[in-house]
Coordinates of C-alpha atoms (C1' of nucleotides) in Angstrom, one line a residue:
Chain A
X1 CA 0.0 0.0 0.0
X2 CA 1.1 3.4 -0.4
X3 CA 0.4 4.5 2.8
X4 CA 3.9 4.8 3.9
X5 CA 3.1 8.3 1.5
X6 CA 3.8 11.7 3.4
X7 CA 1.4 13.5 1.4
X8 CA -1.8 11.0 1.3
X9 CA -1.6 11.5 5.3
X10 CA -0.9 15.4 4.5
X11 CA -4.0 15.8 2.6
X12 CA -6.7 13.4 4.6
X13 CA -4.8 15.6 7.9
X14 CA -5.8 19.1 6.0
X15 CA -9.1 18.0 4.4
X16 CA -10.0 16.8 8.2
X17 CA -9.2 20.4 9.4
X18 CA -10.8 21.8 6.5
X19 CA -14.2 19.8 7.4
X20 CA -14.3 20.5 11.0
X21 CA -14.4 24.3 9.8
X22 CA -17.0 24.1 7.4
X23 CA -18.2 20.6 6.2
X24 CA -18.2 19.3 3.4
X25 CA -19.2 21.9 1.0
X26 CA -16.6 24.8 2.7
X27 CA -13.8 23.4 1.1
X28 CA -12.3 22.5 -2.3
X29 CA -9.5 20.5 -4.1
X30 CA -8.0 24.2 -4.7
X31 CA -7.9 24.4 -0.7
X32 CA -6.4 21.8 0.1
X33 CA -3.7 22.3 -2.8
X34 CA -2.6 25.4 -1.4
X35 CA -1.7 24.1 2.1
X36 CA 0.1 20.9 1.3
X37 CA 1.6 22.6 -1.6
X38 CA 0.8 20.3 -4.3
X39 CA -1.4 20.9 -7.6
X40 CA -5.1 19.9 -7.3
X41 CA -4.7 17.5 -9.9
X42 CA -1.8 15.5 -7.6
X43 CA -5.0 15.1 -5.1
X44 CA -6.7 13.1 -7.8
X45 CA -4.2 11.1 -8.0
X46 CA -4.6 9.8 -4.5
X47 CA -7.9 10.2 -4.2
X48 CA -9.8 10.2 -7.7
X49 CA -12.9 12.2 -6.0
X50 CA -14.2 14.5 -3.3
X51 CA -16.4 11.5 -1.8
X52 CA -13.5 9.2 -1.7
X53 CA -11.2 11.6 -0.2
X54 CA -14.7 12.5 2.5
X55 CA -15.1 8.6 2.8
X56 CA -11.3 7.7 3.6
X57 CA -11.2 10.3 5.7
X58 CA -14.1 9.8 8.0
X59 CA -13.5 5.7 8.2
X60 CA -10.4 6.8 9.2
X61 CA -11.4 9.2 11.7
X62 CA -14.4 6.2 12.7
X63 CA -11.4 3.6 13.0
X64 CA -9.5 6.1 15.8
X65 CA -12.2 7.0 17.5
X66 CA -13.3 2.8 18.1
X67 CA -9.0 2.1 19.0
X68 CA -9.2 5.2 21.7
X69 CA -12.5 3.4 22.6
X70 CA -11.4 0.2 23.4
X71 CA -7.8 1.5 24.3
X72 CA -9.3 3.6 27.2
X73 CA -11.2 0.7 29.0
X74 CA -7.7 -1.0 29.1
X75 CA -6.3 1.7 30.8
X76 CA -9.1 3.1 33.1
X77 CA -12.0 0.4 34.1
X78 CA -14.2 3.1 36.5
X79 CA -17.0 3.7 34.7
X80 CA -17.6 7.1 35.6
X81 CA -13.4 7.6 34.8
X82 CA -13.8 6.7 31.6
X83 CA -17.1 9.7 30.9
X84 CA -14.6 11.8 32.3
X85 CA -11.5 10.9 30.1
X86 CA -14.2 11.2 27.1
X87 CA -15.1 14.4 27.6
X88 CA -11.9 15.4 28.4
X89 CA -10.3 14.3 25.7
X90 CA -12.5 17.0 23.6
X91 CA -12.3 19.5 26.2
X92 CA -8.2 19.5 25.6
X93 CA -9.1 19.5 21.8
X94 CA -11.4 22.5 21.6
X95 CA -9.5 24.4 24.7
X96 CA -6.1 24.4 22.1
X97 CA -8.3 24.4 19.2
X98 CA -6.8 21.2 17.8
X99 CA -9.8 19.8 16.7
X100 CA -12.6 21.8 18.4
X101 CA -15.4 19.8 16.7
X102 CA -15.9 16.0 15.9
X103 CA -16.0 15.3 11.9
X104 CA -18.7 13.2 12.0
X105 CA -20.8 15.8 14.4
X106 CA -20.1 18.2 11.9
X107 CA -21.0 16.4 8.8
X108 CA -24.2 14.8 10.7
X109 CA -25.3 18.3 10.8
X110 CA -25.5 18.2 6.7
X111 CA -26.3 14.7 6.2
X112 CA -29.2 15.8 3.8
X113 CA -26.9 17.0 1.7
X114 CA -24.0 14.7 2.0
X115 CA -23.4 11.5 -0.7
X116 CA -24.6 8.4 0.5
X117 CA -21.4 6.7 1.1
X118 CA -20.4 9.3 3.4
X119 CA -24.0 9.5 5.3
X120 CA -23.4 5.6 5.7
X121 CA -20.2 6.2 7.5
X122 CA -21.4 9.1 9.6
X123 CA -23.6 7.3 10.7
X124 CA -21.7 3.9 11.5
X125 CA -19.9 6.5 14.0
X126 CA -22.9 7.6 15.8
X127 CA -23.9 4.0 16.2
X128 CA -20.7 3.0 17.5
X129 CA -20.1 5.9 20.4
X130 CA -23.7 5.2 21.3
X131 CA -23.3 1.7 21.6
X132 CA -19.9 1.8 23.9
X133 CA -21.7 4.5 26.1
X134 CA -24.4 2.9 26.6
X135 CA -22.4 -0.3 28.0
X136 CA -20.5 2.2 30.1
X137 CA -23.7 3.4 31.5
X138 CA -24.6 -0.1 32.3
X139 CA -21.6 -1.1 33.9
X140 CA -21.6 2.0 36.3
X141 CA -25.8 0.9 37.0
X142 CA -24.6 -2.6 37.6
X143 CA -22.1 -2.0 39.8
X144 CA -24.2 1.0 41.5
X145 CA -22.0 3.4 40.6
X146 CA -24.8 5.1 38.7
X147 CA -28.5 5.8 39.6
X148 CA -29.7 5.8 35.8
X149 CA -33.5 7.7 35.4
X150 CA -33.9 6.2 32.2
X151 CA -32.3 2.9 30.4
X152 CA -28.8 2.4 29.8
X153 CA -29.1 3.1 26.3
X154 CA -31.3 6.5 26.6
X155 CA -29.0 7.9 29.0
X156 CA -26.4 7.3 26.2
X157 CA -28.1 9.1 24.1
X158 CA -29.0 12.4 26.2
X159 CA -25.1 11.8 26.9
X160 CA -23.7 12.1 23.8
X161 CA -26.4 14.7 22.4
X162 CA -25.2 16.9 25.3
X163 CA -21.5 16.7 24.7
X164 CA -22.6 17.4 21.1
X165 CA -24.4 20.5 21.9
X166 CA -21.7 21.7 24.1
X167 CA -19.3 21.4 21.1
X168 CA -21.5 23.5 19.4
X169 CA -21.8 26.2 21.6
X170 CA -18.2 26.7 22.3
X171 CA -18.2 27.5 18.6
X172 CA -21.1 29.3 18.3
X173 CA -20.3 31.1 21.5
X174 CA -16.4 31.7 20.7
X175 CA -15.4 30.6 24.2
X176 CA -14.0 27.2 24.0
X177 CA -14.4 27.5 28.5
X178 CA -18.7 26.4 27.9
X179 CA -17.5 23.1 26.7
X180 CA -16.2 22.8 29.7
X181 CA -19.1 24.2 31.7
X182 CA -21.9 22.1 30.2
X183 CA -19.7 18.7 30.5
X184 CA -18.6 19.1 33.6
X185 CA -22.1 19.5 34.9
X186 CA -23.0 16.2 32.9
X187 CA -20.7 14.4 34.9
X188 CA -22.0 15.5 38.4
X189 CA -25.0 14.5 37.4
X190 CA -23.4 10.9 37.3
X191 CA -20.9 11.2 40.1
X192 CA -23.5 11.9 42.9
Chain B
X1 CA -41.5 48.7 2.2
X2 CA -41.7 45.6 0.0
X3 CA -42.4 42.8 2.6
X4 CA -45.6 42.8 0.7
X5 CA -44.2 40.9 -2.1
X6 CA -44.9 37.4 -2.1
X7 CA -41.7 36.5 -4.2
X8 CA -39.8 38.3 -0.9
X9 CA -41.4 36.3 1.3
X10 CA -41.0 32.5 -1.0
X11 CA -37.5 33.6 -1.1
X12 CA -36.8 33.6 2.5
X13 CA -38.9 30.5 2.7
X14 CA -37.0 28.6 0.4
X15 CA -33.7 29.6 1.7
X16 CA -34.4 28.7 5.0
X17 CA -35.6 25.2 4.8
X18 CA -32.4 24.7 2.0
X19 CA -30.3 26.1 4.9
X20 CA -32.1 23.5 7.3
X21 CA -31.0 20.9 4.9
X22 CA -27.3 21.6 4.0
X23 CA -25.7 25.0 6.0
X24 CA -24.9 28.2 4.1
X25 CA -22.6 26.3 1.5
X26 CA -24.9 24.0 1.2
X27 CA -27.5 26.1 -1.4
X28 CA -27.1 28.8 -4.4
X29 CA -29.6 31.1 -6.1
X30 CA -30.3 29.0 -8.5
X31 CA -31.6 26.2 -6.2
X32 CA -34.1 28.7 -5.0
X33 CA -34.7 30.4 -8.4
X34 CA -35.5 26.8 -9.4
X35 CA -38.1 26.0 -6.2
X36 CA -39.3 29.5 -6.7
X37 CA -40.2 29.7 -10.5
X38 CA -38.2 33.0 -10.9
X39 CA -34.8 33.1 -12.2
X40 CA -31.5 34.1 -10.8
X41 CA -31.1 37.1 -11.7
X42 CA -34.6 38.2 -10.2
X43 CA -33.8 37.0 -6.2
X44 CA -30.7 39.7 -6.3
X45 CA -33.6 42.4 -6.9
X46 CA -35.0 41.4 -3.4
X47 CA -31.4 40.3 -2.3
X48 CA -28.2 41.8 -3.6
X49 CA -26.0 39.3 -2.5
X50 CA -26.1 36.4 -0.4
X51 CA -25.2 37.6 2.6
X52 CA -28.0 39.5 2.5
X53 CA -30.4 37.0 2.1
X54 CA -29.3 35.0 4.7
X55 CA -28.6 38.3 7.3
X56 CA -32.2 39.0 6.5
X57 CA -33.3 35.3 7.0
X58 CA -31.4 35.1 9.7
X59 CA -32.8 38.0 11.5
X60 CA -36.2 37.5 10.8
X61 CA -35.8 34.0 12.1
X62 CA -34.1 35.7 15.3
X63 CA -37.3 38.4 15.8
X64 CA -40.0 34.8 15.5
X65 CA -38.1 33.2 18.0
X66 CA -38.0 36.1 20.4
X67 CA -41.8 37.0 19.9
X68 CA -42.5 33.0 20.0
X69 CA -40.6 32.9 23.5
X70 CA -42.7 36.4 24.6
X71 CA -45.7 34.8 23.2
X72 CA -45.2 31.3 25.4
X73 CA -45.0 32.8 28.6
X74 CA -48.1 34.6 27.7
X75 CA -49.8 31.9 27.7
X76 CA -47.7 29.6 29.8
X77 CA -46.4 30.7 33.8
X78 CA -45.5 27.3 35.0
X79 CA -41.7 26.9 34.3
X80 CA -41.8 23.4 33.7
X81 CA -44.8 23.8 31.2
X82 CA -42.6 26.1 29.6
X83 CA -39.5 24.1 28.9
X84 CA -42.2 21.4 27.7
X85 CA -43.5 23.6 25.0
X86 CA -40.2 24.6 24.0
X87 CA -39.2 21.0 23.5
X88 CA -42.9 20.1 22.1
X89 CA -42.5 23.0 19.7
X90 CA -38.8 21.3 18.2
X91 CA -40.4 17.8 18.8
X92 CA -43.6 18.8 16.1
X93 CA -41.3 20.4 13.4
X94 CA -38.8 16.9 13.3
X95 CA -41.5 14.8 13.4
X96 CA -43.6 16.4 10.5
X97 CA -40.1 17.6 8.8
X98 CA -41.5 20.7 8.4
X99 CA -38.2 22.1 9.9
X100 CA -36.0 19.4 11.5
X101 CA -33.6 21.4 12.6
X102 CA -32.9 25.2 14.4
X103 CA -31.5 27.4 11.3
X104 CA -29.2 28.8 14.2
X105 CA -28.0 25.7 15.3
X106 CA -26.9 24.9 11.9
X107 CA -25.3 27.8 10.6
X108 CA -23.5 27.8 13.7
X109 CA -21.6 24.6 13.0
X110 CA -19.9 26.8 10.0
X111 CA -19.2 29.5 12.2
X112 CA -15.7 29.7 10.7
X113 CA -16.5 29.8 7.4
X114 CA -19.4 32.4 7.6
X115 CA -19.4 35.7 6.6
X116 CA -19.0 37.8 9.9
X117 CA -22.5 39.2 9.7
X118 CA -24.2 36.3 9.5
X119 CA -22.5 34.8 12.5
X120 CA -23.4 37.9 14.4
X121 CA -26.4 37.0 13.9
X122 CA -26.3 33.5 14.7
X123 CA -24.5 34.3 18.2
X124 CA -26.9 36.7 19.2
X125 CA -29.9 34.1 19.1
X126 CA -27.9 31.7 21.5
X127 CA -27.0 34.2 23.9
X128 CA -31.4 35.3 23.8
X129 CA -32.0 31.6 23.8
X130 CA -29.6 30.9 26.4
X131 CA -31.1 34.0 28.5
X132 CA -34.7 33.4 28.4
X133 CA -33.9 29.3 29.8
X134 CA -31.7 31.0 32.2
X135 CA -34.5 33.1 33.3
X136 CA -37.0 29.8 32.9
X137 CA -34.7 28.0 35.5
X138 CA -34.3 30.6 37.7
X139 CA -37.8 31.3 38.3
X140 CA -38.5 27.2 38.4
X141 CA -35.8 26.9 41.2
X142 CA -37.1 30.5 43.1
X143 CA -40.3 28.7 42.7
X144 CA -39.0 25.3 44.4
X145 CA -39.7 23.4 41.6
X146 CA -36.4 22.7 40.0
X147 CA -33.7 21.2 42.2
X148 CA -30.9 22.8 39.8
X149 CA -27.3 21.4 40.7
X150 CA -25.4 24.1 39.7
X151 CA -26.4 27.7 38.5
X152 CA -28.9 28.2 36.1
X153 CA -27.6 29.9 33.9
X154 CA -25.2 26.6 33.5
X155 CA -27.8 24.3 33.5
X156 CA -29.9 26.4 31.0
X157 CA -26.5 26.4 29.0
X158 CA -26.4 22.1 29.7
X159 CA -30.2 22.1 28.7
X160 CA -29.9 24.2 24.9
X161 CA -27.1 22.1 24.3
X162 CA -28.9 18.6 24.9
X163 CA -31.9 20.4 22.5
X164 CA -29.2 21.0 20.2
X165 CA -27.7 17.8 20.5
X166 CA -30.9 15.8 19.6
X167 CA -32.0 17.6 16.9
X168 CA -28.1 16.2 15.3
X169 CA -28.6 12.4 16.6
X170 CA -32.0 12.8 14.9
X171 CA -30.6 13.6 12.3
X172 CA -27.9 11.4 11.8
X173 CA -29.9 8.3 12.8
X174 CA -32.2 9.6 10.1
X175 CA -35.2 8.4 13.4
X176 CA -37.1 11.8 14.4
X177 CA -38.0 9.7 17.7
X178 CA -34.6 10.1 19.3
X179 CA -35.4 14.0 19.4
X180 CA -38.5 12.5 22.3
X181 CA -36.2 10.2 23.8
X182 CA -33.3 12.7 25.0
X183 CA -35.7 15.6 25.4
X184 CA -38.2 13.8 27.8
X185 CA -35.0 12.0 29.6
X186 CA -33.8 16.0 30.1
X187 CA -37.5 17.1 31.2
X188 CA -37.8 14.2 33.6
X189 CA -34.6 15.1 35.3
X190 CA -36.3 18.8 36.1
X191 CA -40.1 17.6 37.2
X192 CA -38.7 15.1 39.7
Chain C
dG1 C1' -45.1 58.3 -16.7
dT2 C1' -43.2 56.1 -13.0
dC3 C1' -41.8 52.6 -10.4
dA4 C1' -41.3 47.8 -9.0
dT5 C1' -40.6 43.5 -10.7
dT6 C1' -39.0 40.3 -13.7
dC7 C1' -36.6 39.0 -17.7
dT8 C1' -32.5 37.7 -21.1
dA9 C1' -27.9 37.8 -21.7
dC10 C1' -23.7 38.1 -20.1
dC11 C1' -19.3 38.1 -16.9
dT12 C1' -15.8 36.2 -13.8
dT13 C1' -14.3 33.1 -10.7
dC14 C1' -14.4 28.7 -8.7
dT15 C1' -15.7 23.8 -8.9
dG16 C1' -14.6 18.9 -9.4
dG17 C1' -12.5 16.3 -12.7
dT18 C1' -9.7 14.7 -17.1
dA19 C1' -5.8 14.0 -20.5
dG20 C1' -1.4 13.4 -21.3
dG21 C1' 3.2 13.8 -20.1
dT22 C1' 7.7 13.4 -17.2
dA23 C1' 11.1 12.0 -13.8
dG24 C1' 12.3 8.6 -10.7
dT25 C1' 11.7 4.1 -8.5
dT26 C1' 10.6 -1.0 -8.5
dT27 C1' 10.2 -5.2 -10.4
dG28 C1' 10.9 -9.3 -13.3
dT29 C1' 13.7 -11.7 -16.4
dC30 C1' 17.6 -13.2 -18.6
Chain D
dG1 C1' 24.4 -7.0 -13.1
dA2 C1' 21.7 -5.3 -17.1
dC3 C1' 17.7 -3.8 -19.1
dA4 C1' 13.0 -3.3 -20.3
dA5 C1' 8.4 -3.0 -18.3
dA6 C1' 5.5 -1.3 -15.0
dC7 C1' 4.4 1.7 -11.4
dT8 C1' 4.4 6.0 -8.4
dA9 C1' 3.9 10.7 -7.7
dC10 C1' 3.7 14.6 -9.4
dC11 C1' 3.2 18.1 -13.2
dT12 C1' 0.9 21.5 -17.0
dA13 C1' -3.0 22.4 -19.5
dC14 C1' -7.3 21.9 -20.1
dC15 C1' -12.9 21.2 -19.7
dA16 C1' -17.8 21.8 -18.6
dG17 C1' -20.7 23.4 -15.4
dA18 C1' -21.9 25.9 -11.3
dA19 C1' -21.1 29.8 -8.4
dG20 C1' -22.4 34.8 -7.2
dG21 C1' -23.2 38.8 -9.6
dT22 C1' -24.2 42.8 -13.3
dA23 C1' -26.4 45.5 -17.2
dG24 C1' -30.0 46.7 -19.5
dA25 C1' -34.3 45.8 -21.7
dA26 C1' -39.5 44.1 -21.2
dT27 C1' -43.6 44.0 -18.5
dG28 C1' -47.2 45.6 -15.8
dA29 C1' -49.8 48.0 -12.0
dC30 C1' -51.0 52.5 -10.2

DNA sequence: GTCATTCTACCTTCTGGTAGGTAGTTTGTC
DNA sequence: GACAAACTACCTACCAGAAGGTAGAATGAC
């Protein structure tokens, strides 16, 4: 494979950027080419179209974000450790504006107008952080760590829809601190 | 003035439920010229450019929120009825599509690739939004009837972004019943 | 006649994408 | 080891269509 290639990883890495600040339709080939410092027709070459380029990028991003999953339960078992480590983890991202929104957040947003094959993998991801979650949720009920109102799986939800939302009004806000202030109240919620 | 006009008024229409669907990048005049029956040409008569249109749209969409919220506690005084009908109102436009998700919420996922005026705009309908659930809260808890964990002006900040937050997992499951789900899981958490 | 509205016809720039070529590296075969 | 074939990564030079936008002429209501 020819992913040994600097510049396939350079231009996934900038389109991802790109994407997080406007989706899919706020950027172009032409963008792209300027930062990497290629021509746009050398992006063809490693990815003949937009959607594969959107694709590749987002199963990538989906195939990270299930490794951090199941590398952070090998490293922290506490249930109510690992929400915190979650939302951590995207509280240090938007704080030094890394990555201050998730990809697949951000393209969910736009899904009407997306192509299919990227919808399909959007959606994959909301699927997957949903599922692990909701067995997080039900590990902390289990071992009555958590008083859950609703079921495991609901409580995921109204998790994740909240650290969602918080994402978006750091942005829509322009303090990157609310993130903070709407997760961290999350959490006490579970912690008490 | 010309808010008369019917063609004004279609415009705006039109541009807002294509901004619904796919963010500011996400539409051109001739999409609308097309829905319309006008051409191009004839929508930069009502609306030079298209900032403009969606300043205007935007706006607009800003003064009907603010006159909705006015309206509510009209009709409303009970803080938890209120919160109810705010989450009714969102739960009726998903579920009929009529207008699945907040134009605000939307355009401020592209924040960074809007034109300034616009996201003025957008910020200054989450700050009112964020205000009047602030006051909502504050009366609810002066009242005894929410037990709010920490301020309310947090926890109204916690509770827009779980709105927020649903409207995108309904989205992105492509299931308008998750929007019920998280929003009665939040609601239950306030009328216990 | 005036004014608002809409039209046709056009412009420039950007869009994703293609064709064809070049230099350098790998590979397979003798 | 030599050498041709194939492949990689990039290039220049295009293309058709869409983007937002403009100029100026018809239309039509008052």
């Amino acid at each position: 494979m020819n992913n040994l290639s600097n510049t396939y990883d350079e231009i996934l890495a900038c389109a991802r950027s790109l994407i997080i600040a406007g989706g899919y339709n706020g950027f172009s080939y032409a963008d792209i080419a300027d930062v990497v410092g290629i021509r746009k027709a050398s992006i063809h070459h490693h990815f003949p179209s937009k959607v594969d380029l959107v694709r590749t990028l987002v199963a990538r991003y989906r195939k990270e974000a299930e490794e951090g999953m199941a590398n952070l339960e090998h490293q922290v078992s506490d249930p109510l450790e690992l929400l915190r480590f979650y939302t951590g983890y995207w509280e240090a991202c938007i704080m030094d504006d890394s990555a201050p929104f998730c990809v697949c957040a951000l393209l969910a947003s736009q899904l009407p107008v997306l192509p299919e094959e990227v919808g399909l993998e959007v959606r994959a991801h909301f699927r997957s952080l949903s599922a692990w979650l909701t067995a997080v949720l039900e590990r902390g009920a289990r071992q009555g760590e958590f008083q859950l109102m609703g079921t495991p799986h609901d409580e995921a939800e109204a998790f994740m829809a909240t650290v969602h939302g918080a994402m978006l009004s750091a942005r829509a806000y322009g303090d990157p601190k609310i993130f903070g202030v709407v997760t961290s109240s999350l959490l006490e919620r579970f912690s008490s």
